[in-house]
mmCIF file of C-alpha atoms and ligand atoms in Angstrom:
data_model
loop_
_atom_site.group_PDB
_atom_site.id
_atom_site.type_symbol
_atom_site.label_atom_id
_atom_site.label_comp_id
_atom_site.label_asym_id
_atom_site.label_seq_id
_atom_site.Cartn_x
_atom_site.Cartn_y
_atom_site.Cartn_z
ATOM 1 C CA MET T 1 86.542 171.386 104.310
ATOM 2 C CA THR T 2 86.167 168.043 102.525
ATOM 3 C CA PRO T 3 89.130 166.808 100.991
ATOM 4 C CA ARG T 4 88.771 166.620 96.974
ATOM 5 C CA ASN T 5 88.483 163.515 95.263
ATOM 6 C CA ILE T 6 91.858 162.080 93.755
ATOM 7 C CA ILE T 7 91.929 160.875 90.240
ATOM 8 C CA ILE T 8 94.804 158.377 89.172
ATOM 9 C CA ALA T 9 94.749 157.588 85.431
ATOM 10 C CA VAL T 10 96.177 154.171 84.077
ATOM 11 C CA ASP T 11 96.333 154.424 80.378
ATOM 12 C CA GLY T 12 98.122 152.034 77.660
ATOM 13 C CA TYR T 13 98.029 149.240 75.482
ATOM 14 C CA SER T 14 96.188 146.200 75.344
ATOM 15 C CA SER T 15 96.930 143.421 77.806
ATOM 16 C CA CYS T 16 99.783 145.034 79.429
ATOM 17 C CA GLY T 17 98.580 144.718 82.946
ATOM 18 C CA LYS T 18 96.596 147.968 83.587
ATOM 19 C CA SER T 19 93.954 146.242 85.150
ATOM 20 C CA THR T 20 96.220 144.550 87.563
ATOM 21 C CA LEU T 21 97.853 147.390 88.609
ATOM 22 C CA ALA T 22 95.052 149.509 88.916
ATOM 23 C CA LYS T 23 93.052 147.039 91.105
ATOM 24 C CA GLN T 24 96.207 146.920 93.380
ATOM 25 C CA LEU T 25 96.565 150.666 93.639
ATOM 26 C CA ALA T 26 92.806 150.928 94.296
ATOM 27 C CA GLN T 27 92.710 148.540 96.864
ATOM 28 C CA HIS T 28 96.022 149.766 98.705
ATOM 29 C CA LEU T 29 94.673 153.508 98.539
ATOM 30 C CA ASP T 30 91.149 152.742 99.048
ATOM 31 C CA TYR T 31 89.938 154.393 95.919
ATOM 32 C CA MET T 32 87.256 153.032 93.680
ATOM 33 C CA TYR T 33 88.585 151.085 90.671
ATOM 34 C CA ILE T 34 86.940 151.654 87.273
ATOM 35 C CA ASP T 35 87.699 149.309 84.434
ATOM 36 C CA THR T 36 86.663 151.596 81.605
ATOM 37 C CA GLY T 37 87.575 148.823 78.763
ATOM 38 C CA ALA T 38 84.958 146.782 80.495
ATOM 39 C CA MET T 39 82.353 149.652 79.498
ATOM 40 C CA TYR T 40 83.398 149.462 75.744
ATOM 41 C CA ARG T 41 83.174 145.817 76.034
ATOM 42 C CA ALA T 42 79.719 145.601 77.414
ATOM 43 C CA VAL T 43 78.670 147.994 74.908
ATOM 44 C CA THR T 44 80.113 145.800 72.237
ATOM 45 C CA LEU T 45 78.366 142.828 73.793
ATOM 46 C CA TYR T 46 75.097 144.630 73.496
ATOM 47 C CA PHE T 47 75.505 145.381 69.896
ATOM 48 C CA THR T 48 76.453 141.940 69.175
ATOM 49 C CA ASN T 49 73.598 140.491 70.847
ATOM 50 C CA HIS T 50 71.083 142.784 69.436
ATOM 51 C CA GLY T 51 72.527 142.724 65.826
ATOM 52 C CA VAL T 52 73.329 146.664 65.775
ATOM 53 C CA ASN T 53 74.757 147.741 62.658
ATOM 54 C CA ILE T 54 77.702 150.028 64.030
ATOM 55 C CA GLU T 55 77.857 151.797 60.415
ATOM 56 C CA ASP T 56 74.445 152.936 60.920
ATOM 57 C CA LEU T 57 74.608 156.133 63.440
ATOM 58 C CA HIS T 58 70.913 155.985 64.188
ATOM 59 C CA GLU T 59 70.977 152.119 65.065
ATOM 60 C CA VAL T 60 73.936 152.979 67.285
ATOM 61 C CA GLN T 61 72.245 156.110 68.923
ATOM 62 C CA SER T 62 69.182 154.223 69.722
ATOM 63 C CA ALA T 63 70.939 151.200 71.194
ATOM 64 C CA LEU T 64 72.762 153.500 73.443
ATOM 65 C CA GLU T 65 69.580 154.668 74.990
ATOM 66 C CA HIS T 66 68.907 151.092 76.166
ATOM 67 C CA ILE T 67 72.250 150.525 77.630
ATOM 68 C CA HIS T 68 72.653 150.610 81.350
ATOM 69 C CA ILE T 69 76.368 149.670 82.781
ATOM 70 C CA ALA T 70 77.215 149.146 86.379
ATOM 71 C CA PHE T 71 80.019 147.783 88.652
ATOM 72 C CA ARG T 72 79.347 145.818 91.626
ATOM 73 C CA ASN T 73 81.664 144.078 93.935
ATOM 74 C CA MET T 74 81.102 140.345 93.844
ATOM 75 C CA GLU T 75 83.048 138.438 96.526
ATOM 76 C CA GLY T 76 85.583 140.954 96.355
ATOM 77 C CA GLN T 77 85.835 141.086 92.505
ATOM 78 C CA ASN T 78 84.958 144.153 90.666
ATOM 79 C CA THR T 79 82.020 142.618 88.202
ATOM 80 C CA THR T 80 80.433 144.353 85.089
ATOM 81 C CA PHE T 81 76.821 144.412 84.870
ATOM 82 C CA LEU T 82 74.612 145.123 81.684
ATOM 83 C CA ASN T 83 71.366 145.824 82.092
ATOM 84 C CA GLY T 84 70.993 144.082 85.222
ATOM 85 C CA ALA T 85 72.977 141.012 84.056
ATOM 86 C CA ASN T 86 76.359 139.944 85.122
ATOM 87 C CA VAL T 87 78.452 140.069 81.805
ATOM 88 C CA GLU T 88 81.902 139.785 83.244
ATOM 89 C CA SER T 89 83.029 136.523 81.746
ATOM 90 C CA GLU T 90 81.330 136.977 78.412
ATOM 91 C CA ILE T 91 82.912 140.470 77.802
ATOM 92 C CA ARG T 92 86.414 139.016 78.026
ATOM 93 C CA SER T 93 86.106 136.391 75.178
ATOM 94 C CA LEU T 94 88.203 136.550 72.288
ATOM 95 C CA ALA T 95 85.026 137.244 69.881
ATOM 96 C CA ILE T 96 84.344 140.516 71.793
ATOM 97 C CA SER T 97 88.006 141.572 71.905
ATOM 98 C CA GLY T 98 87.790 141.038 68.102
ATOM 99 C CA VAL T 99 85.442 143.997 67.466
ATOM 100 C CA VAL T 100 85.454 146.159 70.612
ATOM 101 C CA SER T 101 88.273 148.494 68.994
ATOM 102 C CA GLU T 102 85.787 149.333 66.392
ATOM 103 C CA VAL T 103 82.858 150.040 68.831
ATOM 104 C CA ALA T 104 85.032 152.160 70.979
ATOM 105 C CA ALA T 105 86.221 154.333 67.995
ATOM 106 C CA ILE T 106 82.447 155.529 67.501
ATOM 107 C CA PRO T 107 82.449 159.065 68.919
ATOM 108 C CA GLU T 108 78.696 158.621 70.252
ATOM 109 C CA VAL T 109 79.885 155.571 71.956
ATOM 110 C CA ARG T 110 82.529 157.280 73.532
ATOM 111 C CA LYS T 111 80.615 160.444 74.484
ATOM 112 C CA LYS T 112 78.151 158.350 76.578
ATOM 113 C CA MET T 113 81.199 156.255 78.308
ATOM 114 C CA VAL T 114 82.943 159.355 78.921
ATOM 115 C CA ALA T 115 80.094 161.028 80.747
ATOM 116 C CA ILE T 116 79.660 157.933 82.714
ATOM 117 C CA GLN T 117 83.148 157.991 83.784
ATOM 118 C CA ARG T 118 83.196 161.714 85.028
ATOM 119 C CA ASP T 119 80.123 161.139 86.785
ATOM 120 C CA LEU T 120 81.802 158.054 88.752
ATOM 121 C CA ALA T 121 84.823 160.231 89.712
ATOM 122 C CA ALA T 122 82.717 163.189 90.916
ATOM 123 C CA ALA T 123 81.501 161.020 93.682
ATOM 124 C CA HIS T 124 84.692 159.118 94.595
ATOM 125 C CA SER T 125 88.376 159.087 94.614
ATOM 126 C CA VAL T 126 89.150 156.751 91.919
ATOM 127 C CA VAL T 127 91.880 154.531 89.930
ATOM 128 C CA MET T 128 90.614 154.451 86.298
ATOM 129 C CA ASP T 129 92.110 152.432 83.642
ATOM 130 C CA GLY T 130 91.742 152.989 79.878
ATOM 131 C CA ARG T 131 93.178 154.437 76.816
ATOM 132 C CA ASP T 132 92.321 157.863 77.093
ATOM 133 C CA ILE T 133 91.839 158.689 80.724
ATOM 134 C CA GLY T 134 94.988 161.038 81.266
ATOM 135 C CA THR T 135 94.430 162.789 77.895
ATOM 136 C CA VAL T 136 90.886 163.213 77.458
ATOM 137 C CA VAL T 137 88.708 162.078 80.316
ATOM 138 C CA PHE T 138 90.609 163.637 83.009
ATOM 139 C CA PRO T 139 93.545 165.928 81.316
ATOM 140 C CA ASN T 140 94.065 167.382 85.048
ATOM 141 C CA ALA T 141 94.133 163.767 86.827
ATOM 142 C CA ASP T 142 96.331 164.053 89.738
ATOM 143 C CA VAL T 143 98.600 161.020 88.616
ATOM 144 C CA LYS T 144 98.801 159.539 85.186
ATOM 145 C CA LEU T 145 100.538 156.082 84.499
ATOM 146 C CA PHE T 146 101.272 155.034 80.836
ATOM 147 C CA LEU T 147 101.949 151.271 80.832
ATOM 148 C CA THR T 148 103.499 149.286 77.914
ATOM 149 C CA ALA T 149 105.001 145.893 77.350
ATOM 150 C CA ASP T 150 106.537 144.030 74.125
ATOM 151 C CA VAL T 151 103.801 142.569 72.177
ATOM 152 C CA GLU T 152 105.165 139.186 72.492
ATOM 153 C CA VAL T 153 105.194 139.237 76.262
ATOM 154 C CA ARG T 154 101.630 140.689 76.462
ATOM 155 C CA ALA T 155 100.185 138.079 73.855
ATOM 156 C CA GLN T 156 102.053 135.319 75.910
ATOM 157 C CA ARG T 157 100.403 136.783 79.169
ATOM 158 C CA ARG T 158 96.751 136.887 77.682
ATOM 159 C CA PHE T 159 96.999 133.524 76.187
ATOM 160 C CA GLU T 160 97.649 132.004 79.466
ATOM 161 C CA GLU T 161 94.768 134.038 81.125
ATOM 162 C CA LEU T 162 92.368 132.812 78.181
ATOM 163 C CA LEU T 163 93.721 129.189 78.482
ATOM 164 C CA ALA T 164 92.865 129.375 82.405
ATOM 165 C CA LYS T 165 89.833 130.259 81.529
ATOM 166 C CA ASN T 166 88.882 127.173 79.168
ATOM 167 C CA GLU T 167 88.527 129.260 75.981
ATOM 168 C CA ALA T 168 88.431 126.720 73.397
ATOM 169 C CA ASN T 169 90.500 126.649 70.248
ATOM 170 C CA ILE T 170 92.658 129.779 70.587
ATOM 171 C CA THR T 171 96.120 129.889 69.634
ATOM 172 C CA LEU T 172 98.934 132.294 70.548
ATOM 173 C CA GLU T 173 98.988 133.682 66.939
ATOM 174 C CA ASP T 174 95.415 134.436 67.333
ATOM 175 C CA VAL T 175 95.882 136.275 70.593
ATOM 176 C CA MET T 176 98.794 138.061 68.979
ATOM 177 C CA ALA T 177 96.855 139.039 65.989
ATOM 178 C CA ASN T 178 94.196 140.462 67.996
ATOM 179 C CA LEU T 179 96.554 142.536 70.074
ATOM 180 C CA LYS T 180 98.151 143.911 67.154
ATOM 181 C CA HIS T 181 94.820 144.810 65.591
ATOM 182 C CA ARG T 182 93.608 146.501 68.605
ATOM 183 C CA ASP T 183 96.786 148.523 68.953
ATOM 184 C CA LEU T 184 96.659 149.721 65.503
ATOM 185 C CA VAL T 185 92.863 150.741 65.821
ATOM 186 C CA ASP T 186 92.948 152.370 69.173
ATOM 187 C CA THR T 187 96.267 154.211 68.257
ATOM 188 C CA THR T 188 94.981 155.450 64.812
ATOM 189 C CA ARG T 189 91.427 156.487 65.425
ATOM 190 C CA ALA T 190 90.411 160.110 64.885
ATOM 191 C CA ASP T 191 88.367 160.138 68.445
ATOM 192 C CA SER T 192 90.619 160.138 71.613
ATOM 193 C CA PRO T 193 93.415 157.917 69.966
ATOM 194 C CA LEU T 194 95.705 155.992 72.609
ATOM 195 C CA VAL T 195 98.618 158.388 72.979
ATOM 196 C CA MET T 196 100.639 158.853 76.345
ATOM 197 C CA ALA T 197 99.940 162.222 78.059
ATOM 198 C CA GLU T 198 102.975 164.427 78.266
ATOM 199 C CA ASP T 199 102.995 164.387 81.923
ATOM 200 C CA ALA T 200 102.464 160.777 82.176
ATOM 201 C CA MET T 201 104.987 158.465 83.789
ATOM 202 C CA LEU T 202 106.047 155.746 81.373
ATOM 203 C CA LEU T 203 106.146 152.112 82.975
ATOM 204 C CA ASP T 204 107.310 149.532 80.604
ATOM 205 C CA ASN T 205 106.816 146.338 82.526
ATOM 206 C CA THR T 206 108.097 143.827 79.945
ATOM 207 C CA HIS T 207 111.013 142.562 82.541
ATOM 208 C CA LEU T 208 109.099 143.641 85.554
ATOM 209 C CA THR T 209 107.182 141.574 87.968
ATOM 210 C CA ILE T 210 103.487 142.459 89.206
ATOM 211 C CA SER T 211 104.764 143.471 92.694
ATOM 212 C CA GLY T 212 107.770 145.279 91.084
ATOM 213 C CA GLN T 213 105.533 146.964 89.125
ATOM 214 C CA PHE T 214 103.374 148.107 91.794
ATOM 215 C CA LYS T 215 106.200 149.301 93.920
ATOM 216 C CA LEU T 216 107.463 151.709 91.380
ATOM 217 C CA ALA T 217 103.956 152.932 90.714
ATOM 218 C CA LEU T 218 103.184 153.490 94.191
ATOM 219 C CA LYS T 219 106.369 155.479 94.988
ATOM 220 C CA TYR T 220 105.590 157.492 92.178
ATOM 221 C CA ILE T 221 102.188 158.116 93.388
ATOM 222 C CA ASN T 222 103.241 159.107 97.137
ATOM 223 C CA GLY T 223 105.510 161.562 95.561
ATOM 224 C CA ARG T 224 102.601 163.353 93.766
ATOM 225 C CA ILE T 225 99.901 163.077 96.214
ATOM 226 C CA ALA T 226 99.643 163.967 99.968
ATOM 227 C CA HIS T 227 97.639 161.282 101.726
HETATM 228 O O1 DC Y 466 91.215 147.505 78.400
HETATM 229 P P1 DC Y 466 90.287 146.601 77.487
HETATM 230 O O2 DC Y 466 91.365 145.586 76.523
HETATM 231 O O3 DC Y 466 89.501 145.893 78.119
HETATM 232 O O4 DC Y 466 89.635 147.518 76.192
HETATM 233 C C1 DC Y 466 88.853 147.026 75.405
HETATM 234 C C2 DC Y 466 88.971 147.992 74.207
HETATM 235 O O5 DC Y 466 88.045 149.178 74.721
HETATM 236 C C3 DC Y 466 89.966 148.444 73.506
HETATM 237 O O6 DC Y 466 90.645 147.581 72.505
HETATM 238 C C4 DC Y 466 89.971 150.051 73.506
HETATM 239 C C5 DC Y 466 88.709 150.511 74.067
HETATM 240 N N1 DC Y 466 88.923 151.395 75.021
HETATM 241 C C6 DC Y 466 88.843 152.650 74.670
HETATM 242 O O7 DC Y 466 88.985 153.080 73.571
HETATM 243 N N2 DC Y 466 88.970 153.622 75.715
HETATM 244 C C7 DC Y 466 89.014 153.246 76.894
HETATM 245 N N3 DC Y 466 89.022 154.105 77.900
HETATM 246 C C8 DC Y 466 89.048 151.957 77.384
HETATM 247 C C9 DC Y 466 89.096 151.117 76.273
#
């Protein structure tokens, strides 16, 4: 009998270290890491570059037909490709962060992304990070983690990340405003809002180190799945 694929869902607020934890877990467990936020960001980049009016359902639907998203491992880094082009760095800009929540609130966009996410997990054991993984995409996930941290701490961490990438003319206030905006849109949208699944483990990492968080998560996972 082939062992069945395992699904670990890592959901939570913007910039609270989901991808850091999910990548560590995927590497440790030898599962595939899937960054679902990158998928919504890639769609947003396509819409922006092609002037798609997100209020116009027909425009959105026909644009979606031209979007192909893939992940490849480039020098050990999970890298996002949009229609064959490496867009990993472009999708992380504050300009894309500024509109991605509005794009991610569109049901047609979510439908297409969720179908891709389910296909990926049909073929591999996965650690998938996002907002609705444990609630909508995989309500029966083997393990569900829900991450949070104080918004001031999240803003400071993201600000330092953007500075390190030489994003010009950005203030801590811009980053904080963006996070608050995304928290609001992500938690209040009608389709698949960000909410903690009842059976998720809550991990508040405001006062945790990256390795402290990893140890806690791994201990919880080991208690829930047999390797
Ligand atoms: O994780 P991230 O910050 O890269 O996600 C970007 C945006 O995409 C986020 O503001 C909300 C949206 N998103 C979503 O709606 N559902 C997911 N599963 C992942 C991200």
